[in-house]
Amino acid sequence: VLDEADRLLEMGFTEEVQELVKLCPVNRQTLLFSATMTHDVDKLAAYSLKRPSRITADGSIRTNEEQGELNKVAVPATLQQEFVR
């Protein structure tokens, strides 16, 4: 499980994260969680995941704002947004 991957990369731990991925067994389940999908997180996903599925709560995230291209995303049908006050 790579949680807060964006923060790890932001803080300069790219080489360490890549080393951890290298040390993992070939046959594994890898989960990568990130609050933001930066270019570095996309590169890490390509490096560490075999058949990634992207799940997001915001289906309007765009890969190229100028051309208006949408990411291919999977949003769970049962996703409910709730606020506790």
mmCIF file as gemmi writes it, N, C-alpha and C atoms, coordinates in Angstrom:
data_model
loop_
_atom_site.group_PDB
_atom_site.id
_atom_site.type_symbol
_atom_site.label_atom_id
_atom_site.label_alt_id
_atom_site.label_comp_id
_atom_site.label_asym_id
_atom_site.label_entity_id
_atom_site.label_seq_id
_atom_site.pdbx_PDB_ins_code
_atom_site.Cartn_x
_atom_site.Cartn_y
_atom_site.Cartn_z
_atom_site.occupancy
_atom_site.B_iso_or_equiv
_atom_site.pdbx_formal_charge
_atom_site.auth_seq_id
_atom_site.auth_asym_id
_atom_site.pdbx_PDB_model_num
ATOM 1 N N . VAL Axp A 1 ? 0.854 -1.174 0 1 0 ? 1 A 1
ATOM 2 C CA . VAL Axp A 1 ? 0 0 0 1 0 ? 1 A 1
ATOM 3 C C . VAL Axp A 1 ? 0.894 1.229 0 1 0 ? 1 A 1
ATOM 4 N N . LEU Axp A 2 ? 0.695 2.074 -0.999 1 0 ? 2 A 1
ATOM 5 C CA . LEU Axp A 2 ? 1.382 3.361 -1.038 1 0 ? 2 A 1
ATOM 6 C C . LEU Axp A 2 ? 0.335 4.431 -0.772 1 0 ? 2 A 1
ATOM 7 N N . ASP Axp A 3 ? 0.306 4.94 0.441 1 0 ? 3 A 1
ATOM 8 C CA . ASP Axp A 3 ? -0.655 5.963 0.818 1 0 ? 3 A 1
ATOM 9 C C . ASP Axp A 3 ? 0.039 7.318 0.781 1 0 ? 3 A 1
ATOM 10 N N . GLU Axp A 4 ? -0.689 8.341 0.341 1 0 ? 4 A 1
ATOM 11 C CA . GLU Axp A 4 ? -0.143 9.696 0.22 1 0 ? 4 A 1
ATOM 12 C C . GLU Axp A 4 ? 1.064 9.717 -0.717 1 0 ? 4 A 1
ATOM 13 N N . ALA Axp A 5 ? 0.93 9.006 -1.827 1 0 ? 5 A 1
ATOM 14 C CA . ALA Axp A 5 ? 2.031 8.92 -2.796 1 0 ? 5 A 1
ATOM 15 C C . ALA Axp A 5 ? 2.457 10.292 -3.284 1 0 ? 5 A 1
ATOM 16 N N . ASP Axp A 6 ? 1.503 11.196 -3.489 1 0 ? 6 A 1
ATOM 17 C CA . ASP Axp A 6 ? 1.852 12.537 -3.951 1 0 ? 6 A 1
ATOM 18 C C . ASP Axp A 6 ? 2.762 13.247 -2.962 1 0 ? 6 A 1
ATOM 19 N N . ARG Axp A 7 ? 2.491 13.097 -1.684 1 0 ? 7 A 1
ATOM 20 C CA . ARG Axp A 7 ? 3.321 13.747 -0.653 1 0 ? 7 A 1
ATOM 21 C C . ARG Axp A 7 ? 4.714 13.126 -0.585 1 0 ? 7 A 1
ATOM 22 N N . LEU Axp A 8 ? 4.786 11.797 -0.704 1 0 ? 8 A 1
ATOM 23 C CA . LEU Axp A 8 ? 6.099 11.137 -0.69 1 0 ? 8 A 1
ATOM 24 C C . LEU Axp A 8 ? 6.978 11.662 -1.822 1 0 ? 8 A 1
ATOM 25 N N . LEU Axp A 9 ? 6.397 11.784 -3.002 1 0 ? 9 A 1
ATOM 26 C CA . LEU Axp A 9 ? 7.159 12.258 -4.154 1 0 ? 9 A 1
ATOM 27 C C . LEU Axp A 9 ? 7.496 13.738 -4.013 1 0 ? 9 A 1
ATOM 28 N N . GLU Axp A 10 ? 6.537 14.512 -3.501 1 0 ? 10 A 1
ATOM 29 C CA . GLU Axp A 10 ? 6.749 15.943 -3.27 1 0 ? 10 A 1
ATOM 30 C C . GLU Axp A 10 ? 7.91 16.19 -2.319 1 0 ? 10 A 1
ATOM 31 N N . MET Axp A 11 ? 8.05 15.32 -1.329 1 0 ? 11 A 1
ATOM 32 C CA . MET Axp A 11 ? 9.09 15.472 -0.311 1 0 ? 11 A 1
ATOM 33 C C . MET Axp A 11 ? 10.439 14.92 -0.764 1 0 ? 11 A 1
ATOM 34 N N . GLY Axp A 12 ? 10.512 14.446 -2.006 1 0 ? 12 A 1
ATOM 35 C CA . GLY Axp A 12 ? 11.794 14.008 -2.549 1 0 ? 12 A 1
ATOM 36 C C . GLY Axp A 12 ? 12.126 12.545 -2.349 1 0 ? 12 A 1
ATOM 37 N N . PHE Axp A 13 ? 11.129 11.718 -2.068 1 0 ? 13 A 1
ATOM 38 C CA . PHE Axp A 13 ? 11.377 10.3 -1.825 1 0 ? 13 A 1
ATOM 39 C C . PHE Axp A 13 ? 11.149 9.434 -3.066 1 0 ? 13 A 1
ATOM 40 N N . THR Axp A 14 ? 11.309 9.987 -4.251 1 0 ? 14 A 1
ATOM 41 C CA . THR Axp A 14 ? 11.065 9.244 -5.485 1 0 ? 14 A 1
ATOM 42 C C . THR Axp A 14 ? 11.936 8.001 -5.575 1 0 ? 14 A 1
ATOM 43 N N . GLU Axp A 15 ? 13.233 8.148 -5.363 1 0 ? 15 A 1
ATOM 44 C CA . GLU Axp A 15 ? 14.151 7.009 -5.469 1 0 ? 15 A 1
ATOM 45 C C . GLU Axp A 15 ? 13.841 5.95 -4.422 1 0 ? 15 A 1
ATOM 46 N N . GLU Axp A 16 ? 13.489 6.374 -3.209 1 0 ? 16 A 1
ATOM 47 C CA . GLU Axp A 16 ? 13.178 5.422 -2.149 1 0 ? 16 A 1
ATOM 48 C C . GLU Axp A 16 ? 11.895 4.645 -2.472 1 0 ? 16 A 1
ATOM 49 N N . VAL Axp A 17 ? 10.906 5.327 -2.992 1 0 ? 17 A 1
ATOM 50 C CA . VAL Axp A 17 ? 9.651 4.657 -3.352 1 0 ? 17 A 1
ATOM 51 C C . VAL Axp A 17 ? 9.9 3.663 -4.479 1 0 ? 17 A 1
ATOM 52 N N . GLN Axp A 18 ? 10.694 4.057 -5.471 1 0 ? 18 A 1
ATOM 53 C CA . GLN Axp A 18 ? 11.023 3.139 -6.565 1 0 ? 18 A 1
ATOM 54 C C . GLN Axp A 18 ? 11.793 1.93 -6.055 1 0 ? 18 A 1
ATOM 55 N N . GLU Axp A 19 ? 12.676 2.132 -5.096 1 0 ? 19 A 1
ATOM 56 C CA . GLU Axp A 19 ? 13.427 1.02 -4.507 1 0 ? 19 A 1
ATOM 57 C C . GLU Axp A 19 ? 12.492 0.067 -3.771 1 0 ? 19 A 1
ATOM 58 N N . LEU Axp A 20 ? 11.516 0.612 -3.051 1 0 ? 20 A 1
ATOM 59 C CA . LEU Axp A 20 ? 10.53 -0.234 -2.371 1 0 ? 20 A 1
ATOM 60 C C . LEU Axp A 20 ? 9.76 -1.078 -3.376 1 0 ? 20 A 1
ATOM 61 N N . VAL Axp A 21 ? 9.366 -0.475 -4.488 1 0 ? 21 A 1
ATOM 62 C CA . VAL Axp A 21 ? 8.627 -1.202 -5.518 1 0 ? 21 A 1
ATOM 63 C C . VAL Axp A 21 ? 9.487 -2.333 -6.072 1 0 ? 21 A 1
ATOM 64 N N . LYS Axp A 22 ? 10.773 -2.071 -6.301 1 0 ? 22 A 1
ATOM 65 C CA . LYS Axp A 22 ? 11.684 -3.105 -6.815 1 0 ? 22 A 1
ATOM 66 C C . LYS Axp A 22 ? 11.797 -4.285 -5.852 1 0 ? 22 A 1
ATOM 67 N N . LEU Axp A 23 ? 11.728 -4.013 -4.541 1 0 ? 23 A 1
ATOM 68 C CA . LEU Axp A 23 ? 11.889 -5.058 -3.535 1 0 ? 23 A 1
ATOM 69 C C . LEU Axp A 23 ? 10.626 -5.891 -3.33 1 0 ? 23 A 1
ATOM 70 N N . CYS Axp A 24 ? 9.509 -5.45 -3.856 1 0 ? 24 A 1
ATOM 71 C CA . CYS Axp A 24 ? 8.245 -6.191 -3.714 1 0 ? 24 A 1
ATOM 72 C C . CYS Axp A 24 ? 8.244 -7.408 -4.625 1 0 ? 24 A 1
ATOM 73 N N . PRO Axp A 25 ? 7.539 -8.455 -4.231 1 0 ? 25 A 1
ATOM 74 C CA . PRO Axp A 25 ? 7.426 -9.634 -5.095 1 0 ? 25 A 1
ATOM 75 C C . PRO Axp A 25 ? 6.767 -9.276 -6.429 1 0 ? 25 A 1
ATOM 76 N N . VAL Axp A 26 ? 7.094 -10.017 -7.452 1 0 ? 26 A 1
ATOM 77 C CA . VAL Axp A 26 ? 6.504 -9.785 -8.771 1 0 ? 26 A 1
ATOM 78 C C . VAL Axp A 26 ? 4.999 -10.019 -8.725 1 0 ? 26 A 1
ATOM 79 N N . ASN Axp A 27 ? 4.585 -11.109 -8.093 1 0 ? 27 A 1
ATOM 80 C CA . ASN Axp A 27 ? 3.156 -11.414 -7.944 1 0 ? 27 A 1
ATOM 81 C C . ASN Axp A 27 ? 2.654 -10.76 -6.662 1 0 ? 27 A 1
ATOM 82 N N . ARG Axp A 28 ? 2.007 -9.617 -6.822 1 0 ? 28 A 1
ATOM 83 C CA . ARG Axp A 28 ? 1.557 -8.86 -5.66 1 0 ? 28 A 1
ATOM 84 C C . ARG Axp A 28 ? 0.326 -8.058 -6.026 1 0 ? 28 A 1
ATOM 85 N N . GLN Axp A 29 ? -0.33 -7.559 -5.006 1 0 ? 29 A 1
ATOM 86 C CA . GLN Axp A 29 ? -1.397 -6.58 -5.194 1 0 ? 29 A 1
ATOM 87 C C . GLN Axp A 29 ? -0.84 -5.265 -4.692 1 0 ? 29 A 1
ATOM 88 N N . THR Axp A 30 ? -0.876 -4.251 -5.522 1 0 ? 30 A 1
ATOM 89 C CA . THR Axp A 30 ? -0.353 -2.936 -5.151 1 0 ? 30 A 1
ATOM 90 C C . THR Axp A 30 ? -1.496 -1.938 -5.128 1 0 ? 30 A 1
ATOM 91 N N . LEU Axp A 31 ? -1.608 -1.214 -4.037 1 0 ? 31 A 1
ATOM 92 C CA . LEU Axp A 31 ? -2.614 -0.171 -3.898 1 0 ? 31 A 1
ATOM 93 C C . LEU Axp A 31 ? -1.887 1.158 -3.748 1 0 ? 31 A 1
ATOM 94 N N . LEU Axp A 32 ? -2.259 2.128 -4.548 1 0 ? 32 A 1
ATOM 95 C CA . LEU Axp A 32 ? -1.628 3.439 -4.521 1 0 ? 32 A 1
ATOM 96 C C . LEU Axp A 32 ? -2.725 4.466 -4.283 1 0 ? 32 A 1
ATOM 97 N N . PHE Axp A 33 ? -2.601 5.226 -3.201 1 0 ? 33 A 1
ATOM 98 C CA . PHE Axp A 33 ? -3.594 6.236 -2.857 1 0 ? 33 A 1
ATOM 99 C C . PHE Axp A 33 ? -2.948 7.608 -2.925 1 0 ? 33 A 1
ATOM 100 N N . SER Axp A 34 ? -3.658 8.548 -3.498 1 0 ? 34 A 1
ATOM 101 C CA . SER Axp A 34 ? -3.14 9.906 -3.605 1 0 ? 34 A 1
ATOM 102 C C . SER Axp A 34 ? -4.296 10.892 -3.644 1 0 ? 34 A 1
ATOM 103 N N . ALA Axp A 35 ? -4.154 11.985 -2.923 1 0 ? 35 A 1
ATOM 104 C CA . ALA Axp A 35 ? -5.182 13.027 -2.94 1 0 ? 35 A 1
ATOM 105 C C . ALA Axp A 35 ? -5.175 13.775 -4.264 1 0 ? 35 A 1
ATOM 106 N N . THR Axp A 36 ? -4.027 13.846 -4.886 1 0 ? 36 A 1
ATOM 107 C CA . THR Axp A 36 ? -3.903 14.538 -6.175 1 0 ? 36 A 1
ATOM 108 C C . THR Axp A 36 ? -3.152 13.64 -7.142 1 0 ? 36 A 1
ATOM 109 N N . MET Axp A 37 ? -3.555 13.682 -8.396 1 0 ? 37 A 1
ATOM 110 C CA . MET Axp A 37 ? -2.881 12.882 -9.417 1 0 ? 37 A 1
ATOM 111 C C . MET Axp A 37 ? -1.947 13.778 -10.225 1 0 ? 37 A 1
ATOM 112 N N . THR Axp A 38 ? -0.771 13.985 -9.688 1 0 ? 38 A 1
ATOM 113 C CA . THR Axp A 38 ? 0.228 14.8 -10.365 1 0 ? 38 A 1
ATOM 114 C C . THR Axp A 38 ? 0.921 13.97 -11.445 1 0 ? 38 A 1
ATOM 115 N N . HIS Axp A 39 ? 1.73 14.639 -12.238 1 0 ? 39 A 1
ATOM 116 C CA . HIS Axp A 39 ? 2.502 13.944 -13.271 1 0 ? 39 A 1
ATOM 117 C C . HIS Axp A 39 ? 3.405 12.885 -12.632 1 0 ? 39 A 1
ATOM 118 N N . ASP Axp A 40 ? 4.024 13.211 -11.503 1 0 ? 40 A 1
ATOM 119 C CA . ASP Axp A 40 ? 4.907 12.259 -10.818 1 0 ? 40 A 1
ATOM 120 C C . ASP Axp A 40 ? 4.139 11.043 -10.308 1 0 ? 40 A 1
ATOM 121 N N . VAL Axp A 41 ? 2.932 11.253 -9.829 1 0 ? 41 A 1
ATOM 122 C CA . VAL Axp A 41 ? 2.117 10.131 -9.354 1 0 ? 41 A 1
ATOM 123 C C . VAL Axp A 41 ? 1.72 9.255 -10.54 1 0 ? 41 A 1
ATOM 124 N N . ASP Axp A 42 ? 1.381 9.87 -11.665 1 0 ? 42 A 1
ATOM 125 C CA . ASP Axp A 42 ? 1.079 9.093 -12.877 1 0 ? 42 A 1
ATOM 126 C C . ASP Axp A 42 ? 2.279 8.251 -13.303 1 0 ? 42 A 1
ATOM 127 N N . LYS Axp A 43 ? 3.491 8.827 -13.226 1 0 ? 43 A 1
ATOM 128 C CA . LYS Axp A 43 ? 4.705 8.079 -13.579 1 0 ? 43 A 1
ATOM 129 C C . LYS Axp A 43 ? 4.914 6.923 -12.613 1 0 ? 43 A 1
ATOM 130 N N . LEU Axp A 44 ? 4.684 7.156 -11.323 1 0 ? 44 A 1
ATOM 131 C CA . LEU Axp A 44 ? 4.832 6.093 -10.325 1 0 ? 44 A 1
ATOM 132 C C . LEU Axp A 44 ? 3.809 4.986 -10.581 1 0 ? 44 A 1
ATOM 133 N N . ALA Axp A 45 ? 2.581 5.354 -10.91 1 0 ? 45 A 1
ATOM 134 C CA . ALA Axp A 45 ? 1.552 4.352 -11.211 1 0 ? 45 A 1
ATOM 135 C C . ALA Axp A 45 ? 1.971 3.506 -12.406 1 0 ? 45 A 1
ATOM 136 N N . ALA Axp A 46 ? 2.483 4.145 -13.448 1 0 ? 46 A 1
ATOM 137 C CA . ALA Axp A 46 ? 2.929 3.403 -14.639 1 0 ? 46 A 1
ATOM 138 C C . ALA Axp A 46 ? 4.087 2.473 -14.298 1 0 ? 46 A 1
ATOM 139 N N . TYR Axp A 47 ? 4.949 2.892 -13.397 1 0 ? 47 A 1
ATOM 140 C CA . TYR Axp A 47 ? 6.129 2.121 -13.006 1 0 ? 47 A 1
ATOM 141 C C . TYR Axp A 47 ? 5.766 0.933 -12.104 1 0 ? 47 A 1
ATOM 142 N N . SER Axp A 48 ? 4.782 1.13 -11.218 1 0 ? 48 A 1
ATOM 143 C CA . SER Axp A 48 ? 4.548 0.134 -10.175 1 0 ? 48 A 1
ATOM 144 C C . SER Axp A 48 ? 3.286 -0.715 -10.343 1 0 ? 48 A 1
ATOM 145 N N . LEU Axp A 49 ? 2.392 -0.332 -11.24 1 0 ? 49 A 1
ATOM 146 C CA . LEU Axp A 49 ? 1.13 -1.048 -11.378 1 0 ? 49 A 1
ATOM 147 C C . LEU Axp A 49 ? 1.041 -1.739 -12.729 1 0 ? 49 A 1
ATOM 148 N N . LYS Axp A 50 ? 0.459 -2.945 -12.746 1 0 ? 50 A 1
ATOM 149 C CA . LYS Axp A 50 ? 0.347 -3.71 -13.996 1 0 ? 50 A 1
ATOM 150 C C . LYS Axp A 50 ? -0.914 -3.36 -14.771 1 0 ? 50 A 1
ATOM 151 N N . ARG Axp A 51 ? -2.052 -3.408 -14.126 1 0 ? 51 A 1
ATOM 152 C CA . ARG Axp A 51 ? -3.336 -3.107 -14.774 1 0 ? 51 A 1
ATOM 153 C C . ARG Axp A 51 ? -4.098 -2.137 -13.873 1 0 ? 51 A 1
ATOM 154 N N . PRO Axp A 52 ? -3.667 -0.896 -13.846 1 0 ? 52 A 1
ATOM 155 C CA . PRO Axp A 52 ? -4.26 0.037 -12.875 1 0 ? 52 A 1
ATOM 156 C C . PRO Axp A 52 ? -5.705 0.404 -13.194 1 0 ? 52 A 1
ATOM 157 N N . SER Axp A 53 ? -6.465 0.604 -12.139 1 0 ? 53 A 1
ATOM 158 C CA . SER Axp A 53 ? -7.816 1.149 -12.23 1 0 ? 53 A 1
ATOM 159 C C . SER Axp A 53 ? -7.811 2.44 -11.436 1 0 ? 53 A 1
ATOM 160 N N . ARG Axp A 54 ? -8.294 3.499 -12.043 1 0 ? 54 A 1
ATOM 161 C CA . ARG Axp A 54 ? -8.339 4.783 -11.347 1 0 ? 54 A 1
ATOM 162 C C . ARG Axp A 54 ? -9.764 5.001 -10.854 1 0 ? 54 A 1
ATOM 163 N N . ILE Axp A 55 ? -9.888 5.229 -9.566 1 0 ? 55 A 1
ATOM 164 C CA . ILE Axp A 55 ? -11.179 5.5 -8.96 1 0 ? 55 A 1
ATOM 165 C C . ILE Axp A 55 ? -11.12 6.907 -8.406 1 0 ? 55 A 1
ATOM 166 N N . THR Axp A 56 ? -12.106 7.703 -8.773 1 0 ? 56 A 1
ATOM 167 C CA . THR Axp A 56 ? -12.113 9.088 -8.342 1 0 ? 56 A 1
ATOM 168 C C . THR Axp A 56 ? -13.519 9.506 -7.953 1 0 ? 56 A 1
ATOM 169 N N . ALA Axp A 57 ? -13.604 10.476 -7.087 1 0 ? 57 A 1
ATOM 170 C CA . ALA Axp A 57 ? -14.903 11.016 -6.702 1 0 ? 57 A 1
ATOM 171 C C . ALA Axp A 57 ? -15.268 12.201 -7.582 1 0 ? 57 A 1
ATOM 172 N N . ASP Axp A 58 ? -14.37 12.593 -8.468 1 0 ? 58 A 1
ATOM 173 C CA . ASP Axp A 58 ? -14.609 13.738 -9.349 1 0 ? 58 A 1
ATOM 174 C C . ASP Axp A 58 ? -14.413 13.311 -10.79 1 0 ? 58 A 1
ATOM 175 N N . GLY Axp A 59 ? -15.485 12.996 -11.482 1 0 ? 59 A 1
ATOM 176 C CA . GLY Axp A 59 ? -15.407 12.541 -12.86 1 0 ? 59 A 1
ATOM 177 C C . GLY Axp A 59 ? -15.067 13.629 -13.852 1 0 ? 59 A 1
ATOM 178 N N . SER Axp A 60 ? -14.887 14.859 -13.386 1 0 ? 60 A 1
ATOM 179 C CA . SER Axp A 60 ? -14.581 15.956 -14.308 1 0 ? 60 A 1
ATOM 180 C C . SER Axp A 60 ? -13.093 16.253 -14.388 1 0 ? 60 A 1
ATOM 181 N N . ILE Axp A 61 ? -12.255 15.457 -13.756 1 0 ? 61 A 1
ATOM 182 C CA . ILE Axp A 61 ? -10.813 15.674 -13.808 1 0 ? 61 A 1
ATOM 183 C C . ILE Axp A 61 ? -10.354 15.568 -15.256 1 0 ? 61 A 1
ATOM 184 N N . ARG Axp A 62 ? -9.553 16.499 -15.692 1 0 ? 62 A 1
ATOM 185 C CA . ARG Axp A 62 ? -9.137 16.552 -17.091 1 0 ? 62 A 1
ATOM 186 C C . ARG Axp A 62 ? -7.635 16.285 -17.217 1 0 ? 62 A 1
ATOM 187 N N . THR Axp A 63 ? -7.255 15.594 -18.29 1 0 ? 63 A 1
ATOM 188 C CA . THR Axp A 63 ? -5.85 15.329 -18.535 1 0 ? 63 A 1
ATOM 189 C C . THR Axp A 63 ? -5.212 16.486 -19.293 1 0 ? 63 A 1
ATOM 190 N N . ASN Axp A 64 ? -5.985 17.163 -20.121 1 0 ? 64 A 1
ATOM 191 C CA . ASN Axp A 64 ? -5.457 18.247 -20.935 1 0 ? 64 A 1
ATOM 192 C C . ASN Axp A 64 ? -6.507 19.339 -21 1 0 ? 64 A 1
ATOM 193 N N . GLU Axp A 65 ? -6.379 20.334 -20.129 1 0 ? 65 A 1
ATOM 194 C CA . GLU Axp A 65 ? -7.385 21.389 -20.029 1 0 ? 65 A 1
ATOM 195 C C . GLU Axp A 65 ? -7.587 22.122 -21.346 1 0 ? 65 A 1
ATOM 196 N N . GLU Axp A 66 ? -6.499 22.361 -22.083 1 0 ? 66 A 1
ATOM 197 C CA . GLU Axp A 66 ? -6.606 23.123 -23.319 1 0 ? 66 A 1
ATOM 198 C C . GLU Axp A 66 ? -7.456 22.397 -24.354 1 0 ? 66 A 1
ATOM 199 N N . GLN Axp A 67 ? -7.317 21.085 -24.428 1 0 ? 67 A 1
ATOM 200 C CA . GLN Axp A 67 ? -8.065 20.315 -25.416 1 0 ? 67 A 1
ATOM 201 C C . GLN Axp A 67 ? -9.355 19.735 -24.839 1 0 ? 67 A 1
ATOM 202 N N . GLY Axp A 68 ? -9.535 19.872 -23.519 1 0 ? 68 A 1
ATOM 203 C CA . GLY Axp A 68 ? -10.764 19.401 -22.891 1 0 ? 68 A 1
ATOM 204 C C . GLY Axp A 68 ? -10.913 17.898 -22.862 1 0 ? 68 A 1
ATOM 205 N N . GLU Axp A 69 ? -9.807 17.153 -22.88 1 0 ? 69 A 1
ATOM 206 C CA . GLU Axp A 69 ? -9.867 15.695 -22.857 1 0 ? 69 A 1
ATOM 207 C C . GLU Axp A 69 ? -10.12 15.213 -21.434 1 0 ? 69 A 1
ATOM 208 N N . LEU Axp A 70 ? -11.046 14.296 -21.286 1 0 ? 70 A 1
ATOM 209 C CA . LEU Axp A 70 ? -11.345 13.728 -19.977 1 0 ? 70 A 1
ATOM 210 C C . LEU Axp A 70 ? -10.547 12.462 -19.747 1 0 ? 70 A 1
ATOM 211 N N . ASN Axp A 71 ? -10.154 12.248 -18.491 1 0 ? 71 A 1
ATOM 212 C CA . ASN Axp A 71 ? -9.553 10.97 -18.103 1 0 ? 71 A 1
ATOM 213 C C . ASN Axp A 71 ? -10.598 9.878 -18.217 1 0 ? 71 A 1
ATOM 214 N N . LYS Axp A 72 ? -10.152 8.66 -18.429 1 0 ? 72 A 1
ATOM 215 C CA . LYS Axp A 72 ? -11.042 7.51 -18.326 1 0 ? 72 A 1
ATOM 216 C C . LYS Axp A 72 ? -11.017 7.106 -16.864 1 0 ? 72 A 1
ATOM 217 N N . VAL Axp A 73 ? -12.106 7.335 -16.169 1 0 ? 73 A 1
ATOM 218 C CA . VAL Axp A 73 ? -12.15 7.068 -14.735 1 0 ? 73 A 1
ATOM 219 C C . VAL Axp A 73 ? -13.304 6.139 -14.411 1 0 ? 73 A 1
ATOM 220 N N . ALA Axp A 74 ? -13.173 5.454 -13.303 1 0 ? 74 A 1
ATOM 221 C CA . ALA Axp A 74 ? -14.239 4.592 -12.806 1 0 ? 74 A 1
ATOM 222 C C . ALA Axp A 74 ? -14.748 5.191 -11.509 1 0 ? 74 A 1
ATOM 223 N N . VAL Axp A 75 ? -15.994 5.557 -11.467 1 0 ? 75 A 1
ATOM 224 C CA . VAL Axp A 75 ? -16.599 6.099 -10.26 1 0 ? 75 A 1
ATOM 225 C C . VAL Axp A 75 ? -17.581 5.068 -9.734 1 0 ? 75 A 1
ATOM 226 N N . PRO Axp A 76 ? -17.395 4.622 -8.498 1 0 ? 76 A 1
ATOM 227 C CA . PRO Axp A 76 ? -18.303 3.612 -7.947 1 0 ? 76 A 1
ATOM 228 C C . PRO Axp A 76 ? -19.748 4.097 -7.991 1 0 ? 76 A 1
ATOM 229 N N . ALA Axp A 77 ? -20.65 3.232 -8.452 1 0 ? 77 A 1
ATOM 230 C CA . ALA Axp A 77 ? -22.06 3.59 -8.562 1 0 ? 77 A 1
ATOM 231 C C . ALA Axp A 77 ? -22.681 3.877 -7.201 1 0 ? 77 A 1
ATOM 232 N N . THR Axp A 78 ? -22.126 3.284 -6.144 1 0 ? 78 A 1
ATOM 233 C CA . THR Axp A 78 ? -22.699 3.459 -4.809 1 0 ? 78 A 1
ATOM 234 C C . THR Axp A 78 ? -22.006 4.56 -4.014 1 0 ? 78 A 1
ATOM 235 N N . LEU Axp A 79 ? -21.14 5.329 -4.638 1 0 ? 79 A 1
ATOM 236 C CA . LEU Axp A 79 ? -20.419 6.396 -3.942 1 0 ? 79 A 1
ATOM 237 C C . LEU Axp A 79 ? -21.401 7.441 -3.43 1 0 ? 79 A 1
ATOM 238 N N . GLN Axp A 80 ? -21.322 7.729 -2.144 1 0 ? 80 A 1
ATOM 239 C CA . GLN Axp A 80 ? -22.154 8.763 -1.54 1 0 ? 80 A 1
ATOM 240 C C . GLN Axp A 80 ? -21.251 9.774 -0.876 1 0 ? 80 A 1
ATOM 241 N N . GLN Axp A 81 ? -21.512 11.023 -1.115 1 0 ? 81 A 1
ATOM 242 C CA . GLN Axp A 81 ? -20.727 12.08 -0.474 1 0 ? 81 A 1
ATOM 243 C C . GLN Axp A 81 ? -21.517 12.582 0.716 1 0 ? 81 A 1
ATOM 244 N N . GLU Axp A 82 ? -20.918 12.554 1.881 1 0 ? 82 A 1
ATOM 245 C CA . GLU Axp A 82 ? -21.607 12.98 3.091 1 0 ? 82 A 1
ATOM 246 C C . GLU Axp A 82 ? -20.716 13.917 3.875 1 0 ? 82 A 1
ATOM 247 N N . PHE Axp A 83 ? -21.344 14.808 4.587 1 0 ? 83 A 1
ATOM 248 C CA . PHE Axp A 83 ? -20.617 15.749 5.427 1 0 ? 83 A 1
ATOM 249 C C . PHE Axp A 83 ? -21.117 15.61 6.846 1 0 ? 83 A 1
ATOM 250 N N . VAL Axp A 84 ? -20.198 15.586 7.784 1 0 ? 84 A 1
ATOM 251 C CA . VAL Axp A 84 ? -20.547 15.517 9.191 1 0 ? 84 A 1
ATOM 252 C C . VAL Axp A 84 ? -20.22 16.871 9.797 1 0 ? 84 A 1
ATOM 253 N N . ARG Axp A 85 ? -21.218 17.464 10.441 1 0 ? 85 A 1
ATOM 254 C CA . ARG Axp A 85 ? -20.989 18.78 11.09 1 0 ? 85 A 1
ATOM 255 C C . ARG Axp A 85 ? -21.225 18.684 12.556 1 0 ? 85 A 1
